[in-house]
């Protein structure tokens, strides 16, 4: 990543807005491409898994553990997050663990956070960890009866994890958060500072 940033810095001189706009555009293209790759891998895993449904035992236990802790911290804003977890648990109890139900929960999480007035950029990664548990449980369940589907799902889950890590650790640096979006000019300034002064550039080495 640092090499890519330095390549941008060695390009044609430009104002901070133009540089930032270019970087933010590249970030969005990278996110879209990674998401499309993961979606394709999940479709492949779904074709292998057929109608397999895995009981969400470990997932529900993890949700209950986290929701209980958040409810205990209700004065600090834990209750809305606990409610989201309880809704996820209710959905999984109805559908069981399937590739479709897992992806549906992942895609709905950002909307659920926004509806509850919670900044998705700040909280999504923490709550997404629950769905990582669901993904691992689904992998393990499929491995018992359909190793080919389990292997395909494992690859898809790894790609999704990389996609989310990129969004959390890299893209947010140049895009800001949902409630505090970074302007193109500020993104350009941040990039230039990282290249010329090193700054946080080593994070992306």
mmCIF file of C-alpha atoms in Angstrom:
data_model
loop_
_atom_site.group_PDB
_atom_site.id
_atom_site.type_symbol
_atom_site.label_atom_id
_atom_site.label_comp_id
_atom_site.label_asym_id
_atom_site.label_seq_id
_atom_site.Cartn_x
_atom_site.Cartn_y
_atom_site.Cartn_z
ATOM 1 C CA UNK A 1 0.000 0.000 0.000
ATOM 2 C CA UNK A 2 2.801 2.419 0.841
ATOM 3 C CA UNK A 3 4.304 1.851 -2.599
ATOM 4 C CA UNK A 4 0.995 2.724 -4.235
ATOM 5 C CA UNK A 5 0.743 5.921 -2.208
ATOM 6 C CA UNK A 6 4.263 6.923 -3.205
ATOM 7 C CA UNK A 7 3.499 6.284 -6.858
ATOM 8 C CA UNK A 8 0.634 8.743 -6.626
ATOM 9 C CA UNK A 9 2.955 11.243 -5.010
ATOM 10 C CA UNK A 10 5.408 10.965 -7.915
ATOM 11 C CA UNK A 11 2.740 11.746 -10.484
ATOM 12 C CA UNK A 12 1.928 15.069 -12.066
ATOM 13 C CA UNK A 13 1.582 17.987 -9.659
ATOM 14 C CA UNK A 14 -1.980 18.852 -8.838
ATOM 15 C CA UNK A 15 -4.109 20.603 -6.286
ATOM 16 C CA UNK A 16 -5.163 18.734 -3.186
ATOM 17 C CA UNK A 17 -8.771 18.443 -4.343
ATOM 18 C CA UNK A 18 -7.795 16.734 -7.610
ATOM 19 C CA UNK A 19 -5.436 14.340 -5.836
ATOM 20 C CA UNK A 20 -8.000 13.563 -3.141
ATOM 21 C CA UNK A 21 -10.757 13.036 -5.682
ATOM 22 C CA UNK A 22 -8.542 10.592 -7.545
ATOM 23 C CA UNK A 23 -7.669 8.690 -4.364
ATOM 24 C CA UNK A 24 -11.263 8.483 -3.173
ATOM 25 C CA UNK A 25 -12.331 7.256 -6.591
ATOM 26 C CA UNK A 26 -9.648 4.566 -6.483
ATOM 27 C CA UNK A 27 -10.774 3.542 -2.988
ATOM 28 C CA UNK A 28 -14.375 3.150 -4.157
ATOM 29 C CA UNK A 29 -13.341 1.111 -7.195
ATOM 30 C CA UNK A 30 -11.238 -1.154 -5.012
ATOM 31 C CA UNK A 31 -14.134 -1.668 -2.577
ATOM 32 C CA UNK A 32 -16.557 -2.426 -5.395
ATOM 33 C CA UNK A 33 -14.158 -4.880 -7.033
ATOM 34 C CA UNK A 34 -13.451 -6.707 -3.752
ATOM 35 C CA UNK A 35 -17.157 -6.935 -2.937
ATOM 36 C CA UNK A 36 -17.931 -8.301 -6.403
ATOM 37 C CA UNK A 37 -15.179 -10.903 -6.046
ATOM 38 C CA UNK A 38 -16.520 -12.025 -2.676
ATOM 39 C CA UNK A 39 -20.079 -12.171 -4.020
ATOM 40 C CA UNK A 40 -18.939 -14.397 -6.881
ATOM 41 C CA UNK A 41 -17.198 -16.750 -4.453
ATOM 42 C CA UNK A 42 -20.331 -16.930 -2.281
ATOM 43 C CA UNK A 43 -22.420 -17.815 -5.321
ATOM 44 C CA UNK A 44 -19.992 -20.648 -6.070
ATOM 45 C CA UNK A 45 -20.188 -21.886 -2.485
ATOM 46 C CA UNK A 46 -23.991 -21.704 -2.610
ATOM 47 C CA UNK A 47 -24.042 -23.862 -5.734
ATOM 48 C CA UNK A 48 -22.015 -26.502 -3.901
ATOM 49 C CA UNK A 49 -24.005 -26.310 -0.650
ATOM 50 C CA UNK A 50 -27.460 -26.690 -2.158
ATOM 51 C CA UNK A 51 -30.199 -26.500 0.495
ATOM 52 C CA UNK A 52 -27.950 -27.244 3.466
ATOM 53 C CA UNK A 53 -29.006 -25.543 6.732
ATOM 54 C CA UNK A 54 -26.757 -25.555 9.816
ATOM 55 C CA UNK A 55 -28.141 -24.936 13.340
ATOM 56 C CA UNK A 56 -26.705 -21.614 14.649
ATOM 57 C CA UNK A 57 -25.810 -22.945 18.110
ATOM 58 C CA UNK A 58 -22.452 -21.226 18.609
ATOM 59 C CA UNK A 59 -23.641 -18.069 16.860
ATOM 60 C CA UNK A 60 -26.646 -17.662 19.150
ATOM 61 C CA UNK A 61 -24.485 -18.263 22.221
ATOM 62 C CA UNK A 62 -22.036 -15.568 21.078
ATOM 63 C CA UNK A 63 -24.852 -13.119 20.362
ATOM 64 C CA UNK A 64 -26.385 -13.765 23.794
ATOM 65 C CA UNK A 65 -23.011 -13.163 25.463
ATOM 66 C CA UNK A 66 -22.413 -9.868 23.658
ATOM 67 C CA UNK A 67 -25.998 -8.648 23.982
ATOM 68 C CA UNK A 68 -25.959 -9.285 27.730
ATOM 69 C CA UNK A 69 -22.803 -7.257 28.113
ATOM 70 C CA UNK A 70 -24.174 -4.403 26.016
ATOM 71 C CA UNK A 71 -27.450 -4.337 27.947
ATOM 72 C CA UNK A 72 -25.485 -4.010 31.181
ATOM 73 C CA UNK A 73 -23.899 -0.895 29.658
ATOM 74 C CA UNK A 74 -27.225 0.620 28.640
ATOM 75 C CA UNK A 75 -26.401 4.049 30.158
ATOM 76 C CA UNK A 76 -23.468 4.326 27.730
ATOM 77 C CA UNK A 77 -25.547 3.469 24.669
ATOM 78 C CA UNK A 78 -25.326 -0.322 24.740
ATOM 79 C CA UNK A 79 -29.055 -1.028 24.523
ATOM 80 C CA UNK A 80 -29.558 -0.147 20.797
ATOM 81 C CA UNK A 81 -26.630 -2.359 19.831
ATOM 82 C CA UNK A 82 -27.977 -5.180 21.987
ATOM 83 C CA UNK A 83 -31.334 -4.848 20.198
ATOM 84 C CA UNK A 84 -29.605 -5.221 16.823
ATOM 85 C CA UNK A 85 -27.892 -8.384 18.035
ATOM 86 C CA UNK A 86 -31.180 -9.755 19.342
ATOM 87 C CA UNK A 87 -32.812 -9.088 15.964
ATOM 88 C CA UNK A 88 -29.980 -10.940 14.211
ATOM 89 C CA UNK A 89 -30.440 -13.854 16.609
ATOM 90 C CA UNK A 90 -34.181 -13.916 15.938
ATOM 91 C CA UNK A 91 -33.565 -14.036 12.189
ATOM 92 C CA UNK A 92 -31.039 -16.871 12.478
ATOM 93 C CA UNK A 93 -33.434 -18.835 14.692
ATOM 94 C CA UNK A 94 -35.966 -18.668 11.857
ATOM 95 C CA UNK A 95 -33.645 -19.332 8.919
ATOM 96 C CA UNK A 96 -30.791 -21.346 10.403
ATOM 97 C CA UNK A 97 -27.301 -20.802 8.997
ATOM 98 C CA UNK A 98 -27.129 -20.797 5.219
ATOM 99 C CA UNK A 99 -24.943 -18.863 2.829
ATOM 100 C CA UNK A 100 -27.915 -16.714 1.876
ATOM 101 C CA UNK A 101 -28.919 -15.970 5.480
ATOM 102 C CA UNK A 102 -25.323 -15.107 6.401
ATOM 103 C CA UNK A 103 -24.938 -12.672 3.521
ATOM 104 C CA UNK A 104 -28.362 -11.164 4.164
ATOM 105 C CA UNK A 105 -27.330 -10.320 7.730
ATOM 106 C CA UNK A 106 -24.030 -8.824 6.597
ATOM 107 C CA UNK A 107 -25.719 -6.629 4.022
ATOM 108 C CA UNK A 108 -28.443 -5.520 6.458
ATOM 109 C CA UNK A 109 -26.099 -4.589 9.300
ATOM 110 C CA UNK A 110 -25.181 -1.120 8.054
ATOM 111 C CA UNK A 111 -28.865 -0.236 7.552
ATOM 112 C CA UNK A 112 -29.758 -1.536 11.009
ATOM 113 C CA UNK A 113 -27.036 0.598 12.586
ATOM 114 C CA UNK A 114 -28.082 3.716 10.695
ATOM 115 C CA UNK A 115 -31.753 3.169 11.588
ATOM 116 C CA UNK A 116 -30.766 2.955 15.257
ATOM 117 C CA UNK A 117 -28.820 6.209 14.965
ATOM 118 C CA UNK A 118 -25.442 4.444 15.337
ATOM 119 C CA UNK A 119 -22.471 5.379 13.161
ATOM 120 C CA UNK A 120 -21.968 2.304 10.914
ATOM 121 C CA UNK A 121 -18.319 3.122 10.275
ATOM 122 C CA UNK A 122 -17.505 3.080 13.972
ATOM 123 C CA UNK A 123 -19.549 0.071 15.093
ATOM 124 C CA UNK A 124 -19.957 -2.167 12.056
ATOM 125 C CA UNK A 125 -16.626 -3.970 12.438
ATOM 126 C CA UNK A 126 -17.324 -4.864 16.070
ATOM 127 C CA UNK A 127 -20.796 -6.248 15.392
ATOM 128 C CA UNK A 128 -19.597 -7.897 12.187
ATOM 129 C CA UNK A 129 -17.428 -10.121 14.400
ATOM 130 C CA UNK A 130 -20.640 -11.932 15.401
ATOM 131 C CA UNK A 131 -21.264 -12.740 11.765
ATOM 132 C CA UNK A 132 -17.682 -13.973 11.464
ATOM 133 C CA UNK A 133 -18.582 -16.515 14.154
ATOM 134 C CA UNK A 134 -21.625 -17.468 12.080
ATOM 135 C CA UNK A 135 -19.440 -17.875 9.006
ATOM 136 C CA UNK A 136 -17.027 -20.173 10.853
ATOM 137 C CA UNK A 137 -19.885 -22.223 12.294
ATOM 138 C CA UNK A 138 -21.391 -22.595 8.837
ATOM 139 C CA UNK A 139 -17.999 -23.678 7.468
ATOM 140 C CA UNK A 140 -17.635 -26.310 10.200
ATOM 141 C CA UNK A 141 -21.168 -27.602 9.699
ATOM 142 C CA UNK A 142 -20.770 -27.946 5.943
ATOM 143 C CA UNK A 143 -17.399 -29.670 6.379
ATOM 144 C CA UNK A 144 -19.199 -32.594 8.030
ATOM 145 C CA UNK A 145 -21.312 -33.387 4.989
ATOM 146 C CA UNK A 146 -20.039 -31.302 2.078
ATOM 147 C CA UNK A 147 -16.285 -30.587 2.199
ATOM 148 C CA UNK A 148 -16.326 -29.005 -1.250
ATOM 149 C CA UNK A 149 -18.935 -26.458 -0.185
ATOM 150 C CA UNK A 150 -17.047 -25.822 3.068
ATOM 151 C CA UNK A 151 -13.803 -25.138 1.195
ATOM 152 C CA UNK A 152 -15.570 -22.761 -1.193
ATOM 153 C CA UNK A 153 -17.226 -20.977 1.727
ATOM 154 C CA UNK A 154 -13.901 -20.673 3.565
ATOM 155 C CA UNK A 155 -12.369 -18.952 0.559
ATOM 156 C CA UNK A 156 -15.373 -16.642 0.228
ATOM 157 C CA UNK A 157 -15.284 -15.765 3.938
ATOM 158 C CA UNK A 158 -11.556 -14.947 3.679
ATOM 159 C CA UNK A 159 -12.197 -12.655 0.716
ATOM 160 C CA UNK A 160 -15.032 -10.921 2.573
ATOM 161 C CA UNK A 161 -12.812 -10.483 5.631
ATOM 162 C CA UNK A 162 -10.111 -8.845 3.491
ATOM 163 C CA UNK A 163 -12.751 -6.589 1.945
ATOM 164 C CA UNK A 164 -13.977 -5.440 5.360
ATOM 165 C CA UNK A 165 -10.430 -4.974 6.659
ATOM 166 C CA UNK A 166 -9.615 -2.768 3.663
ATOM 167 C CA UNK A 167 -12.705 -0.671 4.324
ATOM 168 C CA UNK A 168 -11.897 -0.321 8.013
ATOM 169 C CA UNK A 169 -8.130 0.221 7.904
ATOM 170 C CA UNK A 170 -7.457 1.866 4.552
ATOM 171 C CA UNK A 171 -10.504 3.339 2.861
ATOM 172 C CA UNK A 172 -11.672 5.104 6.041
ATOM 173 C CA UNK A 173 -8.343 6.967 6.152
ATOM 174 C CA UNK A 174 -9.235 8.774 2.935
ATOM 175 C CA UNK A 175 -13.039 8.761 3.131
ATOM 176 C CA UNK A 176 -13.768 9.448 6.799
ATOM 177 C CA UNK A 177 -16.782 7.976 8.560
ATOM 178 C CA UNK A 178 -20.461 7.911 7.687
ATOM 179 C CA UNK A 179 -21.118 10.851 10.022
ATOM 180 C CA UNK A 180 -17.882 12.692 9.310
ATOM 181 C CA UNK A 181 -17.008 12.237 5.664
ATOM 182 C CA UNK A 182 -13.647 13.515 4.466
ATOM 183 C CA UNK A 183 -13.695 16.030 1.638
ATOM 184 C CA UNK A 184 -11.629 15.342 -1.471
ATOM 185 C CA UNK A 185 -9.363 18.271 -0.609
ATOM 186 C CA UNK A 186 -8.706 16.940 2.898
ATOM 187 C CA UNK A 187 -8.139 13.452 1.514
ATOM 188 C CA UNK A 188 -5.539 14.884 -0.854
ATOM 189 C CA UNK A 189 -3.851 16.767 1.972
ATOM 190 C CA UNK A 190 -3.759 13.644 4.090
ATOM 191 C CA UNK A 191 -2.213 11.611 1.287
ATOM 192 C CA UNK A 192 0.459 14.223 0.592
ATOM 193 C CA UNK A 193 1.333 14.467 4.285
ATOM 194 C CA UNK A 194 1.628 10.693 4.513
ATOM 195 C CA UNK A 195 3.993 10.579 1.546
ATOM 196 C CA UNK A 196 6.147 13.614 2.225
ATOM 197 C CA UNK A 197 6.308 13.366 6.005
ATOM 198 C CA UNK A 198 5.791 9.568 6.229
ATOM 199 C CA UNK A 199 3.121 10.180 8.885
ATOM 200 C CA UNK A 200 0.945 7.065 9.039
ATOM 201 C CA UNK A 201 2.217 5.656 5.757
ATOM 202 C CA UNK A 202 4.054 2.831 7.491
ATOM 203 C CA UNK A 203 0.664 1.431 8.550
ATOM 204 C CA UNK A 204 0.063 0.490 4.917
ATOM 205 C CA UNK A 205 3.505 -0.951 4.145
#
